[in-house]
XYZ file of C-alpha atoms in Angstrom:
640
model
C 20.095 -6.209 14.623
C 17.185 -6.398 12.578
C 14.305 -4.104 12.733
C 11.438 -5.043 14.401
C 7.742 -5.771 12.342
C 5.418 -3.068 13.668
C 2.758 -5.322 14.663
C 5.550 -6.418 17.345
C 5.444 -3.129 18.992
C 3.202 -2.071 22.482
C 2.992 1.440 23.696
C 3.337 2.993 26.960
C 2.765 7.200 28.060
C 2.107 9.385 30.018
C -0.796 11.619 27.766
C 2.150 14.436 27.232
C 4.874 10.958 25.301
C 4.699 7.632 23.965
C 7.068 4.968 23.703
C 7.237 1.819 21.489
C 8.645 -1.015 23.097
C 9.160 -4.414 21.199
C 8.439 -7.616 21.808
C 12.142 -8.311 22.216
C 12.053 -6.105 25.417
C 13.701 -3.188 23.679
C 12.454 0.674 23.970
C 12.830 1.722 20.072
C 11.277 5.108 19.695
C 10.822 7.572 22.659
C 10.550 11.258 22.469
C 11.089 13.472 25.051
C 10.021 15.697 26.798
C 6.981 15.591 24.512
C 5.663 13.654 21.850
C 7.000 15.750 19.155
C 9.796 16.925 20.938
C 13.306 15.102 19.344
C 13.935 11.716 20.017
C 16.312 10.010 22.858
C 15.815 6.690 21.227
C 15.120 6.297 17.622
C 16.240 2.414 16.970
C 12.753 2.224 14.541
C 14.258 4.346 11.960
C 17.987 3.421 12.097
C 18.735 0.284 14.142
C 22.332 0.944 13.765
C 22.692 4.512 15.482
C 19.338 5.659 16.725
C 19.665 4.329 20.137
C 17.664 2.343 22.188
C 16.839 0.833 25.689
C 17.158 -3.020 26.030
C 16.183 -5.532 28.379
C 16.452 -9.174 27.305
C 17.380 -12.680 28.366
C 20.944 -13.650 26.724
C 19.839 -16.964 25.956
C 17.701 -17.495 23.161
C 13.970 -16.967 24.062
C 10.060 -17.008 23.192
C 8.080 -13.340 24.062
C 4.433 -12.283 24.285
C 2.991 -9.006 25.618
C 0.279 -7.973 27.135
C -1.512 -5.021 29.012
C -2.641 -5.552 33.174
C -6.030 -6.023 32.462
C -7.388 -2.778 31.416
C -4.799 -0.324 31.233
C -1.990 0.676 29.472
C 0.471 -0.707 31.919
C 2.461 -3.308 29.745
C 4.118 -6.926 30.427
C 6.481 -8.357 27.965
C 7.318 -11.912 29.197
C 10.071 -13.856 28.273
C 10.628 -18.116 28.452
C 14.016 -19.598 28.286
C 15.268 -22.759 28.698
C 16.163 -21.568 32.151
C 13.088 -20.051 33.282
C 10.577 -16.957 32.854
C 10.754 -13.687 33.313
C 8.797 -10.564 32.855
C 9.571 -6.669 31.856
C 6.738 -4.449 33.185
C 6.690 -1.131 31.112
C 4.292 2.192 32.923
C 4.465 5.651 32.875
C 2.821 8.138 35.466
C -0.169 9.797 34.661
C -0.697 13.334 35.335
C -3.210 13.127 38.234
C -0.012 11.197 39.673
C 2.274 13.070 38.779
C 0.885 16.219 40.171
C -0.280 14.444 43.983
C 3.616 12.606 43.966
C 7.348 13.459 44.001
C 7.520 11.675 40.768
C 7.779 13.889 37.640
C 5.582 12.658 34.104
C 8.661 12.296 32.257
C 9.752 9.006 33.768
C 9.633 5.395 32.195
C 9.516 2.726 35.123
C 10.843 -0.919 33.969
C 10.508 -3.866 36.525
C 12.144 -6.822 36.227
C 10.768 -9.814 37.859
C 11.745 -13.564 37.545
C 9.016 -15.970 37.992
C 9.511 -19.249 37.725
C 13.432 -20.931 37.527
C 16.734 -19.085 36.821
C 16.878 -16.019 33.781
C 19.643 -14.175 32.604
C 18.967 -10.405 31.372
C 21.224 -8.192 29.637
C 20.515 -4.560 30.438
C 21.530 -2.187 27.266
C 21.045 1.473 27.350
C 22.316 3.527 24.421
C 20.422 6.462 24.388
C 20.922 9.174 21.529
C 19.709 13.178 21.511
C 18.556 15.033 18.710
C 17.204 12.305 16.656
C 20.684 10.495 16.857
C 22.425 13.463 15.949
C 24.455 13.397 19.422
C 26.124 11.370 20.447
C 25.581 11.855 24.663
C 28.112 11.248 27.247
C 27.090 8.522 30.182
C 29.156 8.408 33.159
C 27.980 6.427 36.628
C 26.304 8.445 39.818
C 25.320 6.834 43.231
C 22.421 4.675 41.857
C 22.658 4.118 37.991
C 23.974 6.439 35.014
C 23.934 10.102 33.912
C 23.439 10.501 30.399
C 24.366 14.240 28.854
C 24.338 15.979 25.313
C 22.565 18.656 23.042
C 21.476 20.562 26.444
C 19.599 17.965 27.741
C 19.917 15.270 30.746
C 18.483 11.696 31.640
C 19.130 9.576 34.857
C 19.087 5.556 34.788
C 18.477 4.717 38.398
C 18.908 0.896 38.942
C 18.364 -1.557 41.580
C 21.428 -3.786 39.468
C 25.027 -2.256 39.412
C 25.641 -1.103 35.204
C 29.052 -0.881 33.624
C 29.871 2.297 32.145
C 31.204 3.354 28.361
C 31.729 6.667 27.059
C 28.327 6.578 24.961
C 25.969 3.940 26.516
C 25.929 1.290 29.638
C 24.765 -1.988 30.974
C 25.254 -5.208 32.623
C 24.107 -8.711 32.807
C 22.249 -10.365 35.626
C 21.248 -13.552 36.644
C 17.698 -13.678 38.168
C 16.159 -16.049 40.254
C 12.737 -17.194 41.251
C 10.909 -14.442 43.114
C 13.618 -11.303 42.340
C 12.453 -8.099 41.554
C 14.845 -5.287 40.247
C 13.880 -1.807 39.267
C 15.037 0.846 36.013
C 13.509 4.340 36.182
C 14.577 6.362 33.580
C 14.103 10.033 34.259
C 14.070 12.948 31.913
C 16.068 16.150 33.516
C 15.662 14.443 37.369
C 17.180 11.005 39.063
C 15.289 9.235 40.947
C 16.353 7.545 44.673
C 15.317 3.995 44.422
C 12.888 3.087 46.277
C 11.228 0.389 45.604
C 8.229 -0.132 47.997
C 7.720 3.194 46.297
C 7.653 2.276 42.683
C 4.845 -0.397 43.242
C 2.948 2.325 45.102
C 3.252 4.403 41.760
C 2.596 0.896 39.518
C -0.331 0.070 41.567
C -1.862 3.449 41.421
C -0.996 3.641 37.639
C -2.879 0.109 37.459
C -5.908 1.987 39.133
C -6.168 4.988 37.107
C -6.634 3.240 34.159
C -9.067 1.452 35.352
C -10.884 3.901 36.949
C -11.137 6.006 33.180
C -11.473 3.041 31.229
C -15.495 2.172 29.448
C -17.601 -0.543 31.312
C -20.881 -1.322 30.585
C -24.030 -1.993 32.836
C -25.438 -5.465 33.007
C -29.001 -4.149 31.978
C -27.533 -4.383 27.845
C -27.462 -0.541 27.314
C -24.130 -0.908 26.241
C -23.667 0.866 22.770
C -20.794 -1.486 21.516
C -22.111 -4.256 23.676
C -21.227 -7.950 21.859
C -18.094 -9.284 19.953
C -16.005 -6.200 19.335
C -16.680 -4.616 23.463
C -13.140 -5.596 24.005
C -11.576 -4.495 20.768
C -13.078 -0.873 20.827
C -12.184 -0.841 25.164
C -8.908 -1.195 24.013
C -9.464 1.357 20.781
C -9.792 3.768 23.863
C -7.415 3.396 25.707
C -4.943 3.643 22.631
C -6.828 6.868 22.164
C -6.087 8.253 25.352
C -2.699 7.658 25.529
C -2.586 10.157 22.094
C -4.642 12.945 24.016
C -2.956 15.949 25.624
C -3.714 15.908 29.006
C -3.193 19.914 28.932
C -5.015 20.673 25.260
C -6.804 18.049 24.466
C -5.698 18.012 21.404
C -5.253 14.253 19.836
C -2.156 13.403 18.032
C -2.583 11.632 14.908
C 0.303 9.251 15.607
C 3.407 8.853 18.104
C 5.905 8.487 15.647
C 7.442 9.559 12.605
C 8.654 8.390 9.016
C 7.479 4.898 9.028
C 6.810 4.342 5.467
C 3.615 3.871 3.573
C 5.587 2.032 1.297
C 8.481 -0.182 2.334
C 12.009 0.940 0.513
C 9.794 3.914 -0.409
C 9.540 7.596 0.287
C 5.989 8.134 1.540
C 7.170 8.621 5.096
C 5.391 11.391 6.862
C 6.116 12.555 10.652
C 2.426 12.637 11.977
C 2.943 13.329 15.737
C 0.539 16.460 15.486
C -2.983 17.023 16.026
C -5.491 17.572 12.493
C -8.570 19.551 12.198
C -10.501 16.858 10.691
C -10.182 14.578 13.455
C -12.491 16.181 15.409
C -15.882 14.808 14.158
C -14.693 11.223 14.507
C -13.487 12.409 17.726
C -16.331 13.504 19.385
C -18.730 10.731 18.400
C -16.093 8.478 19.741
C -15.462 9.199 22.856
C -18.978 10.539 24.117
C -20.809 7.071 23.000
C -17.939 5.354 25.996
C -18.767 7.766 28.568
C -15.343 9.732 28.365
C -17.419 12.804 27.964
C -15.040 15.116 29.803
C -12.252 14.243 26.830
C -14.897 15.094 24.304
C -15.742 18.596 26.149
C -11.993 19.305 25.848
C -12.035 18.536 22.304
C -14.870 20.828 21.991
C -13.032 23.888 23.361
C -9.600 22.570 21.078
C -12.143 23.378 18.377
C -13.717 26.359 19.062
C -10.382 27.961 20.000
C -8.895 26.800 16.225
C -11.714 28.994 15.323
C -10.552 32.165 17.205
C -7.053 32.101 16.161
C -7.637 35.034 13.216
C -9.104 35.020 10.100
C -10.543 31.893 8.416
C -8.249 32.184 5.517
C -5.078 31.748 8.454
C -6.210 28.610 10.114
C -3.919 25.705 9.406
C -5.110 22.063 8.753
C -2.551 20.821 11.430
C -1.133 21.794 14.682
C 0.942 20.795 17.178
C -0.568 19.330 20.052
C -0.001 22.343 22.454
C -1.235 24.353 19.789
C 1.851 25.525 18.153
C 2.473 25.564 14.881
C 3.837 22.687 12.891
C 7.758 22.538 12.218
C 8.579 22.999 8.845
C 9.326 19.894 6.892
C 12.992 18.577 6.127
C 15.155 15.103 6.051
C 17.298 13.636 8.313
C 19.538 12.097 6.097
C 21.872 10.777 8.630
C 19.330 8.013 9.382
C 18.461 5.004 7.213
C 15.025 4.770 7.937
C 12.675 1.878 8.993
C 13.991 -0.656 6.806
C 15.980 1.034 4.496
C 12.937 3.718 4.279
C 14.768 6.789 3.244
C 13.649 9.783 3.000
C 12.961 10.311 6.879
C 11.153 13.509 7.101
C 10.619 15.487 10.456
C 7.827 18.204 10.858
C 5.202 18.656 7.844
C 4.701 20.821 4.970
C 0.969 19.558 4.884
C 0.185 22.518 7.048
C 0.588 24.944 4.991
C -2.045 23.441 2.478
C -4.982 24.686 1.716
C -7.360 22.296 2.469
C -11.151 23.882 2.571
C -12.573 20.213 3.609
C -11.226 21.159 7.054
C -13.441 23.743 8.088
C -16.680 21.425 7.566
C -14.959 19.003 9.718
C -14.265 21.812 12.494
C -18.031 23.463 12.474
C -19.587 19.528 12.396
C -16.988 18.655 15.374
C -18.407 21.539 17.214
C -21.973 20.777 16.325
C -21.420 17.589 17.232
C -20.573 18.293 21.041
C -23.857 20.068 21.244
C -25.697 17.379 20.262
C -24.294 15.224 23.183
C -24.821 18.441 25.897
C -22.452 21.033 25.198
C -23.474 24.833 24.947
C -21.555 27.351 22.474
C -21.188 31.085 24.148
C -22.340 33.616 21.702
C -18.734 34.781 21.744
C -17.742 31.978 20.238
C -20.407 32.086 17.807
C -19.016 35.137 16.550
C -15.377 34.054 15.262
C -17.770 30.355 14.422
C -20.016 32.632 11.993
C -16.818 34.519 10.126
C -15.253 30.855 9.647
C -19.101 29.640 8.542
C -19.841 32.646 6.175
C -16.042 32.157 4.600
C -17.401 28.804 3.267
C -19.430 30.777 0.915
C -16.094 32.542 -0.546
C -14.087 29.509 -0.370
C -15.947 26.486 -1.254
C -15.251 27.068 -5.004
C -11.434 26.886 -4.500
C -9.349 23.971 -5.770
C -7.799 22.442 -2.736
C -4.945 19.953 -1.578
C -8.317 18.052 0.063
C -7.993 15.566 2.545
C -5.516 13.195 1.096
C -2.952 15.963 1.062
C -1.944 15.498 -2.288
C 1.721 17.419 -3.304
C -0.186 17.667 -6.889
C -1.766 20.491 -7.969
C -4.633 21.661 -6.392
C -8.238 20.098 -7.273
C -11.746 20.500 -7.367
C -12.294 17.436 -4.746
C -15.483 16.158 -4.256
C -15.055 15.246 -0.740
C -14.004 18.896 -0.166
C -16.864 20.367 -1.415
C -19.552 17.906 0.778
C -17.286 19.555 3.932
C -17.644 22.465 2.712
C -22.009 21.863 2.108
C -21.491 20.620 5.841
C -19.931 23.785 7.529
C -23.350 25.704 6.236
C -25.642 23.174 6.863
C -24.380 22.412 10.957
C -24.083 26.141 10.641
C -28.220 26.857 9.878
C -28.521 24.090 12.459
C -26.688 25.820 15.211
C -28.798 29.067 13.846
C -31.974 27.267 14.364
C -31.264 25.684 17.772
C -30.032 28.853 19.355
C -31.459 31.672 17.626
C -28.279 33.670 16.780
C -27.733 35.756 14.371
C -26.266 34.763 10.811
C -26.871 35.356 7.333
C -29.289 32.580 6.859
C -30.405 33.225 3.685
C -26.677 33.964 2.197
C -26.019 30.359 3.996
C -28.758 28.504 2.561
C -28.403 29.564 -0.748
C -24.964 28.276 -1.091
C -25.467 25.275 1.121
C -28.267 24.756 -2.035
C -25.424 25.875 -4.645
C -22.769 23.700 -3.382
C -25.424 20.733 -3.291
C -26.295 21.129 -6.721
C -22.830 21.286 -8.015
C -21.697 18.384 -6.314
C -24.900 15.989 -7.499
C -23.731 17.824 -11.073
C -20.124 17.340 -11.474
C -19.080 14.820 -8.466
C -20.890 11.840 -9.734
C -20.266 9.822 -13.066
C -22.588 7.945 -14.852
C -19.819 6.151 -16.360
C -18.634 5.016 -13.030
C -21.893 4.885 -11.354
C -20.570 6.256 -8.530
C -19.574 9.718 -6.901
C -15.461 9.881 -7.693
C -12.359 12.310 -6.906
C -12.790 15.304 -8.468
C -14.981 17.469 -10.608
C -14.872 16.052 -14.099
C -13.853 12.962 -13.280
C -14.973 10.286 -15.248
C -13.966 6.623 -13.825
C -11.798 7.731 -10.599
C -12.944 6.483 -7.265
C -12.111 7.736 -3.811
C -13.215 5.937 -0.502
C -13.933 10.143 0.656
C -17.410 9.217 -1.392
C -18.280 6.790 1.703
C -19.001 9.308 4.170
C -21.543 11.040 2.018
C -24.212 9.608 4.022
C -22.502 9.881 7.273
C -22.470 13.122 6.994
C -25.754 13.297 5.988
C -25.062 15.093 2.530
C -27.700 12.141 0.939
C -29.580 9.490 2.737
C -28.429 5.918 3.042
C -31.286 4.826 1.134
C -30.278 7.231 -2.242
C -29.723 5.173 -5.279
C -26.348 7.188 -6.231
C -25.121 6.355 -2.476
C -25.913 2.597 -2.705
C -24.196 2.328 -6.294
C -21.173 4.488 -4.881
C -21.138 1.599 -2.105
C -21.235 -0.836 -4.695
C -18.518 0.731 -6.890
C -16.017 0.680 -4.070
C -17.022 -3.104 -3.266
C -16.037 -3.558 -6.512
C -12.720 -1.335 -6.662
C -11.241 -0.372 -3.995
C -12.525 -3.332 -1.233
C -9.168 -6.124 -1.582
C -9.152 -9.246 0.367
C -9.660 -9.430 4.116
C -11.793 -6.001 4.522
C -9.019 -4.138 3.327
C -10.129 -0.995 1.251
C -7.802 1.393 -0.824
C -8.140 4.836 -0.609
C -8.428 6.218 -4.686
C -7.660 5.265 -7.868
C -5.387 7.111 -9.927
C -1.636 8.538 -9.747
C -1.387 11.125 -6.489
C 2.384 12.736 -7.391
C 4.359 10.327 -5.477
C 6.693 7.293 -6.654
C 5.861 3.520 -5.294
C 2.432 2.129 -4.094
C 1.093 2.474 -0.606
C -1.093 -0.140 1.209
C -4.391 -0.303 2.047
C -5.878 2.454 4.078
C -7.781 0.985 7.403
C -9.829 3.875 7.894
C -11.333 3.431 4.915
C -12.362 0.147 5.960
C -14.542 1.103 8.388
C -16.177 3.872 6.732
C -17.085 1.297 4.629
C -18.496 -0.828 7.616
C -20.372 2.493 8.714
C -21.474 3.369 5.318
C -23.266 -0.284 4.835
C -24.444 -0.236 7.952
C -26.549 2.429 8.150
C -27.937 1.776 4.856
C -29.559 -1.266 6.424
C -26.434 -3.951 4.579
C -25.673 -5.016 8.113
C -24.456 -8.812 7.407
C -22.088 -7.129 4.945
C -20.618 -4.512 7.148
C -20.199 -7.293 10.362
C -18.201 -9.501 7.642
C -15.751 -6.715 6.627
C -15.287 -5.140 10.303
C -14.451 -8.497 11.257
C -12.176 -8.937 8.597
C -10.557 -5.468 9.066
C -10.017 -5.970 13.180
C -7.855 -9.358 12.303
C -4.951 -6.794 11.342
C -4.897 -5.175 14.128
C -1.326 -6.604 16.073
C -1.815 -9.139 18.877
C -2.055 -6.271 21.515
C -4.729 -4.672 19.635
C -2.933 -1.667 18.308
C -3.744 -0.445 14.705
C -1.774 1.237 11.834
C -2.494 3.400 9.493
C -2.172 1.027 6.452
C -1.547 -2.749 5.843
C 0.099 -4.346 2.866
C -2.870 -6.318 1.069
C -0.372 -9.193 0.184
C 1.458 -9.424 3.015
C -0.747 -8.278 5.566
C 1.937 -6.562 7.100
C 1.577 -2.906 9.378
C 2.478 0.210 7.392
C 2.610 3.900 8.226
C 2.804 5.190 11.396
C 1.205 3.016 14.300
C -0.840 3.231 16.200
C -2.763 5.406 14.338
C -5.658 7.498 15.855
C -7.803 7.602 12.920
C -7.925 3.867 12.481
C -8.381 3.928 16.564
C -11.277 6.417 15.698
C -12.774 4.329 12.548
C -12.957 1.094 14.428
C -14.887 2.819 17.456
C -17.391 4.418 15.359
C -17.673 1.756 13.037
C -18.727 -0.776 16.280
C -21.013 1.856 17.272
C -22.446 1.896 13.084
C -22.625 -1.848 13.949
C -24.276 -1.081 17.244
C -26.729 1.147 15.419
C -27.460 -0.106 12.493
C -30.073 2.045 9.750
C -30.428 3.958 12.954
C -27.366 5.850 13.435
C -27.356 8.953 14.318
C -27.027 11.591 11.793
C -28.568 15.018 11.141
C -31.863 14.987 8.933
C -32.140 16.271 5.314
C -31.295 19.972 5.416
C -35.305 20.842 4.672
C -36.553 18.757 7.863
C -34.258 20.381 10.609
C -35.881 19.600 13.881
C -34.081 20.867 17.087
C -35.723 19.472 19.904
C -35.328 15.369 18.012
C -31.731 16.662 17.719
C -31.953 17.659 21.588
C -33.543 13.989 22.071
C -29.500 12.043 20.659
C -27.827 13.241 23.246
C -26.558 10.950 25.846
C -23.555 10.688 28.038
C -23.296 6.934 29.125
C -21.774 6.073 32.267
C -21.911 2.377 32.941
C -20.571 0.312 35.718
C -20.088 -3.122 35.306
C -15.990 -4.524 34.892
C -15.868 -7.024 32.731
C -13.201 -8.762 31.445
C -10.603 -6.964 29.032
C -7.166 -8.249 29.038
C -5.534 -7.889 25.628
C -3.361 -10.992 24.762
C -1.236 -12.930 22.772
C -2.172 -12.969 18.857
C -2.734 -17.003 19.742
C -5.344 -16.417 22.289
C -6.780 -13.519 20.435
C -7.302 -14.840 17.452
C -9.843 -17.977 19.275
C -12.392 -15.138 20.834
């Protein structure tokens, strides 16, 4: 078989898992129990001996997916000659879960014939440990039991399957109106029942629906317009990578799909990063999921408890363990001949000081929007603060996790300006205690050095690192979202203009530096960086420029909406692992830049600090109005 283009791929969970299924009906990547736990099917990264879950007409056929309007419940119907038929793909949600008899680690598959006469073939080839074990599969009273490496999964099945040693399946011949079941479970079997399964499907259906954004019909919206449906669907993407126990968002639900195809930047980013949490925040508050904001709040404020500032890690995993160390599977081929494929990651042991800014400003952030920080809190808040004034002045890995040398990034040193400065902030809001004038001396220091030795005449534009003469980095963009400089400041506008220049390629695509970072091959084009860009000319008033380049940059997102982390800028092809939360997190804020304009909110110049306007920003929407949000084929998309 040949492997499957990303953009082909929909996703399914349960907020603990994710699985990819393709567009050719088969389940390629599933971990389980949890999202980083080993895989049971792993086809994406060796389609030869990863194992995978297939249902498929034999005859050849034409496929589409889709999501039931407003969920993440997904269809993947198939035409044949013959007839059509449809795969329906859900997973319970916890709320479910906990009020029913089924368990979260389940994966429901209906099978339903429409309209003539379709043939299926039913494959399952499941494989433990990555594909390292091979399991044994032997029949029970409704389906399969599959065993290896410790661990257990039931097939049950409304169709009789023949049994092998290592797999099983069937073929059968459906007709107009038939309706047959597959629930895989993880450690249980389930009896078939299946008055009961579209009990659990419908409730699924409603639970999504129930958490997903509307918007009134009074136009208080604050992605109202064009992109409504893109960013709905943004969210629900978003929610699918979010704990249900921690809160904690993973940065992707897979693992080792390269950067670079045939190349070796492939990462395994199924864990949850510190500097998400800013983008985070904004986010999800603006749609009116306020309660997955709160819990992002107390994710941070517990990173900042967890010893002394120096120990905090830039990555965790999403039940707050820490990160596995990093090694190869060599036994596996990897996506398209993508070798090496790397499990667990050695960026956590990094020292990256940018993430610390991005921690404090995630908390601050929360307040802003409602949320109150106990003064116990602000204890271990003010150590991690006041360690800023130590640390800022240390070379770092920074936020591209370079496996160089440490530098003096630029970017690194803003976060670290922006850890004092929400810090005085907090100070001033709530009156506790904190070296204020240690703080705003180096919040002064660090903003001096950075206007000194971060931006090049030569290159009319802030760049990398310290010294640099000529070396962009996209970083530069969120200098005024941060609200290090205004919009309006001539060395922000020229940065702007530099990266129009350099690192914008066709169709809104933006690189993410200039200049060699350590590692063989070239790697696409970065989408977050896109819509920093959007963000960054929006709020400095360049609005028709910043619509024409988020329009541009949503085309590459794959027919169900989903986004990767990078996109070839000749092929337009998905690269990197997919979907990716931080594109997810760009697009969403870079609607609501849109929706905002030069008004966006962002914290005043340092000398102007003005609780009660802050007080004033925060909102938590709740809107009421269901319109329309059905994601669908790349055909229809494309015409909206």
């Amino acid at each position: 078989m040949s492997y499957t283009p990303l953009e082909d791929y929909g996703i399914i969970g349960n907020q603990e898992t994710v699985a990819l299924v393709g567009r050719d009906g088969a389940i390629d990547w599933c971990c389980l129990p949890s999202i980083d736990s080993p895989s049971v099917f792993a086809a994406i990264l060796d389609d030869q001996r990863g194992g995978r879950f297939t249902v498929q007409p034999t005859a050849s056929f034409e496929s589409l997916q889709e999501y039931v309007d407003r969920t993440n419940v997904l269809k993947t119907r198939f035409r044949t000659a013959s007839g059509r038929a449809t795969v329906t793909d859900f997973m319970p949600v916890p709320p479910l879960a906990r009020d029913c008899q089924t368990p979260m680690e389940t994966v429901f598959r209906r099978l339903t014939c429409e309209r003539g006469q379709v043939e299926l073939r039913v494959d399952f080839a499941p494989r433990f440990e990555y594909a390292r074990t091979m399991p044994t599969v032997e029949p029970t009273k409704d389906g399969v039991v599959t065993q290896g490496a410790n661990e257990q999964m039931f097939l049950s099945s409304s169709i009789p399957l023949s049994v092998s040693t290592h797999s099983a399946g069937t073929t059968t011949t459906l007709e107009e109106g038939d309706t047959h079941w597959l629930v895989l479970g993880y450690g249980h079997e389930s009896t078939l029942e299946s008055d009961y399964y579209r009990e659990i499907l419908d409730d699924v259906v409603d639970y999504w629906r129930d958490w997903v954004h509307t918007c009134p019909d009074t136009g208080a919206c604050p992605v109202g317009g064009p992109w409504h449906r893109t960013v709905v669907r943004s969210a629900l993407v978003l929610k699918l990578l979010i704990n249900h126990e921690t809160g904690a968002i993973c940065a992707a639900p897979t693992m080792s799909l390269p950067e670079d195809i045939g190349g070796v930047r492939n990462w395994d980013y199924r864990y949850n990063w510190i500097r998400d949490s800013a983008f985070t925040v904004r986010a999800l508050t603006e749609l009116g999921h306020s309660a997955e904001a709160r819990d992002y709040f107390n994710l941070c404020l517990d990173h900042c408890s967890r010893g002394p500032p120096s120990d905090i890690n830039p990555i965790y995993g999403v039940h707050g363990n820490p990160v596995p160390d990093e090694r190869t599977l060599d036994h596996l081929s990897g996506y398209r001949g993508s070798a090496p494929v790397r499990v667990g990651n050695a960026a956590t042991d990094q020292h990256q000081v940018d993430v610390y800014g991005e921690l404090i400003h995630g908390i601050y952030e929360t307040t802003r929007y409602g949320a109150t920080i106990e003064e116990d809190d602000w204890t271990a808040m003010c150590d991690l603060i006041d360690y800023m004034c130590e640390a800022w002045e240390e070379p770092d890995a920074g936020i591209w996790e370079m496996r160089t040398d440490c530098q003096q990034f630029v970017y690194s040193k803003v976060m670290c300006w922006v850890a004092l400065d929400r810090g005085l902030r907090i100070v001033a809001e709530t009156g506790f205690d904190a070296p204020t004038e240690r703080w705003e001396a180096c919040r002064r220091e660090i903003k001096e050095t950075v206007l000194e030795k971060g931006y090049s005449e030569m290159a009319d534009s802030f760049v990398s690192t310290f010294g640099d003469d000529d070396r962009l980095d996209a970083t530069s963009l969120l200098i005024p979202l941060v609200g290090f400089l205004p919009a309006d400041d001539s060395r922000v506008q020229s940065t702007i203009d530099a990266t129009l220049d350099r690192l914008l390629v066709d169709d809104g695509l933006v690189m993410r530096y200039e200049g060699d970072d350590g590692l063989p091959g070239e790697e696409g084009a970065f989408l977050l960086c896109s819509f920093w860009l959007v963000s960054a000319l929006a709020q400095s008033g360049r609005v028709d420029e910043a619509e024409a380049i988020f329009e541009d940059a949503r085309q590459h997102a794959s027919p169900l909406g989903l986004l990767s982390e990078e996109v070839d800028p000749e092929e337009g092809l998905q690269l990197g692992n997919v979907p990716q939360a931080f594109s997810h997190l760009g697009l969403i804020n870079g609607a609501l830049a849109l929706s905002d304009g030069p008004d966006i909110g962002h914290p005043p110049d340092e000398a102007d600090v003005n609780p009660s306007a802050e007080t004033d920003v925060a909102k938590n929407l709740q809107c009421s109005a269901t319109p329309d949000y059905t994601t669908q084929s790349r055909s229809e998309s494309e015409n909206q």
